[in-house]
Tab-separated table of C-alpha atoms and ligand atoms in Angstrom:
chain	number	residue	atom	x	y	z
A	1	MET	CA	129.073	50.364	118.884
A	2	ILE	CA	132.325	50.929	120.764
A	3	VAL	CA	134.293	54.047	119.818
A	4	HIS	CA	137.939	54.449	120.812
A	5	VAL	CA	139.442	57.928	120.483
A	6	LEU	CA	143.244	57.885	120.527
A	7	PRO	CA	145.927	60.554	120.442
A	8	ASP	CA	147.458	59.783	117.035
A	9	PRO	CA	147.425	57.310	114.107
A	10	ASP	CA	150.152	55.147	115.630
A	11	ALA	CA	148.113	54.712	118.823
A	12	VAL	CA	145.100	53.874	116.639
A	13	GLY	CA	147.147	51.199	114.860
A	14	SER	CA	148.472	49.801	118.121
A	15	LEU	CA	145.090	49.401	119.845
A	16	ALA	CA	143.334	48.170	116.703
A	17	ALA	CA	146.037	45.519	116.177
A	18	ARG	CA	145.767	44.403	119.815
A	19	LEU	CA	142.011	44.001	119.578
A	20	ILE	CA	142.131	42.334	116.136
A	21	GLU	CA	144.577	39.796	117.560
A	22	ALA	CA	142.267	39.163	120.524
A	23	GLU	CA	139.233	38.804	118.240
A	24	LEU	CA	140.891	36.160	116.042
A	25	LEU	CA	142.798	34.345	118.771
A	26	ASP	CA	140.461	31.413	119.304
A	27	ILE	CA	139.406	30.938	115.661
A	28	ALA	CA	141.245	27.984	114.083
A	29	ALA	CA	141.405	29.395	110.538
A	30	PRO	CA	140.394	33.027	110.833
A	31	VAL	CA	139.119	35.064	107.900
A	32	LEU	CA	140.192	38.711	107.993
A	33	GLY	CA	138.723	41.324	105.664
A	34	VAL	CA	141.392	43.832	104.671
A	35	ALA	CA	141.051	47.401	103.414
A	36	THR	CA	143.553	49.323	101.337
A	37	GLY	CA	144.300	53.056	101.585
A	38	SER	CA	146.722	54.835	103.887
A	39	THR	CA	144.593	54.567	107.037
A	40	PRO	CA	145.102	50.852	107.869
A	41	GLU	CA	148.890	50.985	107.308
A	42	PRO	CA	149.701	51.514	111.039
A	43	VAL	CA	147.297	48.674	111.889
A	44	TYR	CA	149.153	46.267	109.579
A	45	ALA	CA	152.504	47.539	110.894
A	46	HIS	CA	151.448	46.783	114.473
A	47	LEU	CA	150.020	43.391	113.487
A	48	THR	CA	153.400	42.644	111.880
A	49	ARG	CA	155.179	43.528	115.148
A	50	ARG	CA	152.791	41.348	117.121
A	51	ARG	CA	153.484	38.475	114.708
A	52	GLU	CA	157.230	38.937	115.132
A	53	ARG	CA	156.709	38.821	118.896
A	54	GLY	CA	154.784	35.591	118.392
A	55	THR	CA	151.376	36.631	119.733
A	56	PHE	CA	149.611	37.117	116.380
A	57	ARG	CA	149.570	33.947	114.293
A	58	THR	CA	148.915	34.010	110.559
A	59	ASP	CA	149.753	30.438	109.616
A	60	ARG	CA	146.094	29.638	108.912
A	61	LEU	CA	144.801	33.166	108.326
A	62	ARG	CA	142.911	33.873	105.108
A	63	ALA	CA	142.453	37.459	103.965
A	64	PHE	CA	139.830	38.962	101.667
A	65	ALA	CA	140.226	42.379	100.073
A	66	LEU	CA	137.319	44.785	100.158
A	67	ASP	CA	137.696	45.942	96.606
A	68	GLU	CA	139.859	46.135	93.484
A	69	TYR	CA	140.202	48.450	90.518
A	70	VAL	CA	138.976	47.154	87.175
A	71	GLY	CA	141.279	47.630	84.218
A	72	LEU	CA	144.822	47.974	85.546
A	73	ALA	CA	147.408	45.748	83.857
A	74	ALA	CA	148.196	42.522	85.735
A	75	GLY	CA	150.802	43.221	88.389
A	76	HIS	CA	150.273	47.018	88.214
A	77	ALA	CA	151.901	48.467	91.351
A	78	GLU	CA	148.700	50.277	92.361
A	79	SER	CA	146.299	47.381	91.870
A	80	TYR	CA	144.918	46.510	95.285
A	81	ARG	CA	146.359	43.005	94.945
A	82	SER	CA	149.844	44.530	94.618
A	83	VAL	CA	149.197	47.062	97.397
A	84	LEU	CA	147.970	44.347	99.766
A	85	GLU	CA	150.804	41.986	98.845
A	86	ARG	CA	153.359	44.695	99.716
A	87	GLY	CA	151.668	46.283	102.703
A	88	PHE	CA	149.863	43.358	104.298
A	89	ALA	CA	150.562	39.858	103.001
A	90	ALA	CA	154.370	39.971	102.652
A	91	PRO	CA	155.108	41.488	106.094
A	92	LEU	CA	152.523	39.218	107.718
A	93	GLY	CA	153.638	36.026	105.995
A	94	VAL	CA	150.330	35.377	104.218
A	95	PRO	CA	151.003	33.525	100.933
A	96	ALA	CA	149.296	34.651	97.700
A	97	GLU	CA	146.877	31.716	97.752
A	98	ARG	CA	145.480	32.881	101.090
A	99	LEU	CA	145.085	36.495	99.943
A	100	HIS	CA	141.827	36.784	98.016
A	101	VAL	CA	141.225	39.829	95.826
A	102	PRO	CA	138.431	40.263	93.260
A	103	SER	CA	139.952	39.232	89.966
A	104	TRP	CA	139.099	41.676	87.197
A	105	GLU	CA	141.347	39.768	84.788
A	106	ALA	CA	138.337	37.687	83.919
A	107	ASP	CA	136.785	39.317	80.858
A	108	ASP	CA	133.510	39.539	82.681
A	109	PRO	CA	133.837	41.706	85.834
A	110	ALA	CA	130.173	41.075	86.739
A	111	ALA	CA	130.802	37.304	86.799
A	112	ALA	CA	134.036	37.915	88.727
A	113	SER	CA	132.016	39.871	91.310
A	114	ASP	CA	129.540	37.011	91.799
A	115	ALA	CA	132.422	34.545	92.042
A	116	TYR	CA	134.069	36.684	94.736
A	117	GLU	CA	130.880	36.834	96.797
A	118	ARG	CA	130.745	33.019	96.620
A	119	GLU	CA	134.412	32.732	97.624
A	120	ILE	CA	133.675	34.683	100.806
A	121	LEU	CA	130.699	32.447	101.600
A	122	LEU	CA	132.720	29.288	100.929
A	123	ALA	CA	135.403	30.525	103.318
A	124	GLY	CA	132.706	30.611	105.990
A	125	GLY	CA	132.257	34.380	105.908
A	126	ILE	CA	134.479	37.128	107.263
A	127	ASP	CA	135.265	36.988	110.978
A	128	LEU	CA	136.537	40.535	111.182
A	129	GLN	CA	136.447	43.258	108.540
A	130	VAL	CA	138.910	46.152	108.705
A	131	LEU	CA	137.428	49.262	107.090
A	132	GLY	CA	138.638	52.736	106.200
A	133	ILE	CA	136.260	55.471	105.105
A	134	GLY	CA	136.270	57.835	102.134
A	135	ARG	CA	135.855	61.590	102.598
A	136	ASN	CA	132.369	61.213	101.089
A	137	GLY	CA	131.530	58.363	103.463
A	138	HIS	CA	132.210	55.490	101.075
A	139	ILE	CA	133.266	52.123	102.464
A	140	GLY	CA	135.062	49.818	100.078
A	141	PHE	CA	134.028	51.535	96.868
A	142	ASN	CA	130.377	51.784	97.872
A	143	GLU	CA	129.793	55.372	96.877
A	144	PRO	CA	126.892	57.551	98.128
A	145	GLY	CA	123.616	56.169	96.803
A	146	SER	CA	124.743	52.519	97.029
A	147	ASP	CA	121.962	50.141	98.016
A	148	PHE	CA	122.237	48.857	101.597
A	149	ARG	CA	121.285	45.411	100.170
A	150	SER	CA	124.150	45.405	97.655
A	151	LEU	CA	126.493	42.443	97.248
A	152	THR	CA	129.901	42.342	95.527
A	153	ARG	CA	129.493	44.065	92.189
A	154	VAL	CA	131.030	46.366	89.590
A	155	VAL	CA	130.941	49.966	90.795
A	156	PRO	CA	131.834	53.125	88.832
A	157	LEU	CA	134.086	55.455	90.842
A	158	THR	CA	132.945	59.007	91.543
A	159	GLU	CA	135.130	61.867	90.380
A	160	SER	CA	135.826	62.823	94.018
A	161	THR	CA	137.122	59.319	94.781
A	162	ARG	CA	139.205	59.297	91.592
A	163	ALA	CA	140.657	62.676	92.577
A	164	ALA	CA	141.415	61.426	96.122
A	165	ASN	CA	143.214	58.371	94.721
A	166	ALA	CA	145.073	60.275	91.972
A	167	ARG	CA	148.039	60.658	94.356
A	168	PHE	CA	148.923	57.010	93.721
A	169	PHE	CA	149.100	57.395	89.917
A	170	GLU	CA	151.356	59.323	87.548
A	171	GLU	CA	148.458	61.120	85.870
A	172	PRO	CA	144.965	61.756	87.295
A	173	ALA	CA	143.590	60.244	84.073
A	174	ASP	CA	145.351	56.954	84.931
A	175	VAL	CA	142.969	56.331	87.872
A	176	PRO	CA	140.540	53.617	86.774
A	177	THR	CA	136.882	54.510	86.365
A	178	LEU	CA	135.504	51.147	87.550
A	179	SER	CA	136.024	48.864	90.517
A	180	ILE	CA	134.747	45.625	91.943
A	181	SER	CA	133.665	46.177	95.538
A	182	GLN	CA	132.164	44.090	98.282
A	183	GLY	CA	128.633	45.424	98.684
A	184	LEU	CA	127.197	47.053	101.775
A	185	ALA	CA	125.274	43.868	102.621
A	186	THR	CA	128.470	41.847	102.119
A	187	ILE	CA	130.304	44.112	104.557
A	188	MET	CA	127.448	43.996	107.068
A	189	ARG	CA	127.608	40.169	107.072
A	190	ALA	CA	131.077	40.251	108.628
A	191	ARG	CA	130.823	38.976	112.193
A	192	ALA	CA	132.779	41.965	113.537
A	193	ILE	CA	133.886	45.252	112.009
A	194	ALA	CA	136.790	47.567	112.861
A	195	LEU	CA	136.311	50.999	111.270
A	196	ILE	CA	139.487	53.076	111.279
A	197	ALA	CA	139.709	56.806	110.511
A	198	THR	CA	142.512	59.276	111.071
A	199	GLY	CA	143.028	62.899	110.051
A	200	ALA	CA	140.859	65.991	109.957
A	201	ASP	CA	139.716	65.331	106.383
A	202	LYS	CA	137.658	62.380	107.700
A	203	ALA	CA	136.020	64.338	110.549
A	204	ASP	CA	132.838	65.292	108.666
A	205	ALA	CA	132.324	61.795	107.265
A	206	ILE	CA	132.854	60.278	110.725
A	207	ARG	CA	130.364	62.614	112.356
A	208	ALA	CA	127.720	61.902	109.703
A	209	ALA	CA	128.413	58.150	109.670
A	210	LEU	CA	128.249	57.657	113.432
A	211	THR	CA	125.735	60.240	114.612
A	212	GLY	CA	123.764	61.204	111.484
A	213	PRO	CA	120.747	59.436	110.006
A	214	VAL	CA	121.213	55.984	108.473
A	215	ASP	CA	120.906	57.024	104.859
A	216	THR	CA	122.258	55.753	101.547
A	217	GLY	CA	123.682	59.247	100.910
A	218	MET	CA	126.211	58.370	103.642
A	219	PRO	CA	127.076	54.693	102.955
A	220	ALA	CA	129.086	54.230	106.175
A	221	SER	CA	126.012	55.168	108.251
A	222	ILE	CA	124.720	51.587	107.766
A	223	LEU	CA	127.488	50.511	110.165
A	224	GLN	CA	125.416	51.987	113.032
A	225	ARG	CA	123.215	48.903	112.591
A	226	HIS	CA	126.078	46.407	112.962
A	227	PRO	CA	125.898	44.532	116.262
A	228	ARG	CA	129.685	44.341	116.682
A	229	LEU	CA	131.211	47.570	115.414
A	230	ARG	CA	134.377	49.029	116.911
A	231	VAL	CA	135.560	52.422	115.701
A	232	PHE	CA	139.157	53.602	116.098
A	233	LEU	CA	139.747	57.339	115.639
A	234	ASP	CA	142.551	59.790	116.237
A	235	GLY	CA	141.677	63.163	117.749
A	236	ALA	CA	141.554	64.853	114.349
A	237	ALA	CA	139.036	62.375	112.877
A	238	ALA	CA	136.947	62.652	116.070
A	239	SER	CA	137.150	66.460	116.173
A	240	ARG	CA	133.650	67.074	114.803
A	241	LEU	CA	131.938	64.311	116.799
A	242	ASP	CA	129.621	65.223	119.643
A	243	LEU	CA	130.996	62.663	122.105
A	244	THR	CA	128.237	63.390	124.652
A	245	LEU	CA	125.573	62.616	122.035
A	246	LEU	CA	127.501	59.551	120.876
A	247	ALA	CA	127.738	58.279	124.458
A	248	THR	CA	123.928	58.132	124.683
A	249	PHE	CA	123.917	55.113	122.333
A	250	ALA	CA	127.542	53.946	122.081
A	251	VAL	CA	130.371	53.059	124.434
A	252	VAL	CA	132.963	55.824	124.096
A	253	HIS	CA	136.529	55.232	125.272
A	254	ASP	CA	138.510	58.426	125.131
A	255	TRP	CA	142.108	57.255	125.488
A	256	ARG	CA	143.652	60.690	124.894
A	257	GLU	CA	143.820	61.620	128.590
A	258	ALA	CA	145.149	58.209	129.586
A	259	ALA	CA	147.898	58.462	126.983
A	260	ARG	CA	149.216	61.807	128.277
B	1	GLP	C1	139.803	54.059	98.893
B	1	GLP	C2	139.427	52.590	99.224
B	1	GLP	C3	138.692	52.506	100.532
B	1	GLP	C4	139.430	53.350	101.557
B	1	GLP	C5	139.315	54.797	101.204
B	1	GLP	C6	140.090	55.737	102.123
B	1	GLP	O1	139.129	54.577	97.804
B	1	GLP	N1	138.670	51.915	98.232
B	1	GLP	O2	138.603	51.142	100.925
B	1	GLP	O3	138.885	53.147	102.838
B	1	GLP	O4	139.636	55.049	99.860
B	1	GLP	O5	141.459	55.720	101.852
B	1	GLP	P1	142.549	56.347	102.794
B	1	GLP	O6	142.632	55.455	103.984
B	1	GLP	O7	143.813	56.352	102.011
B	1	GLP	O8	142.072	57.713	103.150
């Protein structure tokens, strides 16, 4: 595990984008796993700048979403397909056919989940997965208690996750109750993972995920077992981490001093 601690979310986005570009540089048709939520926005903004400068190429890039709500009307502005089209695919010049999102429109979300898992395999697997983290330690929509062996499947959302995501909807009751999410085993199959967290409300989850026991009660803790995990944190998200303890088993780069 390599943990980068940076002064602010923009610096997190800048370094993560630089390292994502480097990771994908020599792959002919790279497959990038993309997360939604507010956290990766600076990463996508910096990737967009790097594309405009000509260093980050997306002409053969394929992207796979981590998850999708079940039950929103087609084209709903808050469906993850719409969110990723606006915030990732359009600015980065990735056409709709190269942006893969679980399709709940099929009447059978369980079959749609299996089909999505196959799509990832047929694409050759995910080269690099960008991840955010929920306040309760969820990754994708793998809520506490999710099986570490889980594949893409239909997942009910916890009330705490629905409450956290209510800010995107007119009424709290409008937040869907079901999702399709890549499973924890699906995520762990990615060849490299970039976990991004910013803000003090992620500090407890980050401490438990990185330095606590690997336990299904804290889904993100499984990432400790990934051979190529990079973590990008701002000072607030890292504020409850014991960096001395972390440094006994991880490489810790504290960029805050260097940035001053
Ligand atoms: C959502 C998404 C996750 C995301 C998380 C955190 O529920 N399904 O993929 O990582 O919540 O979101 P944010 O980055 O907005 O805090």
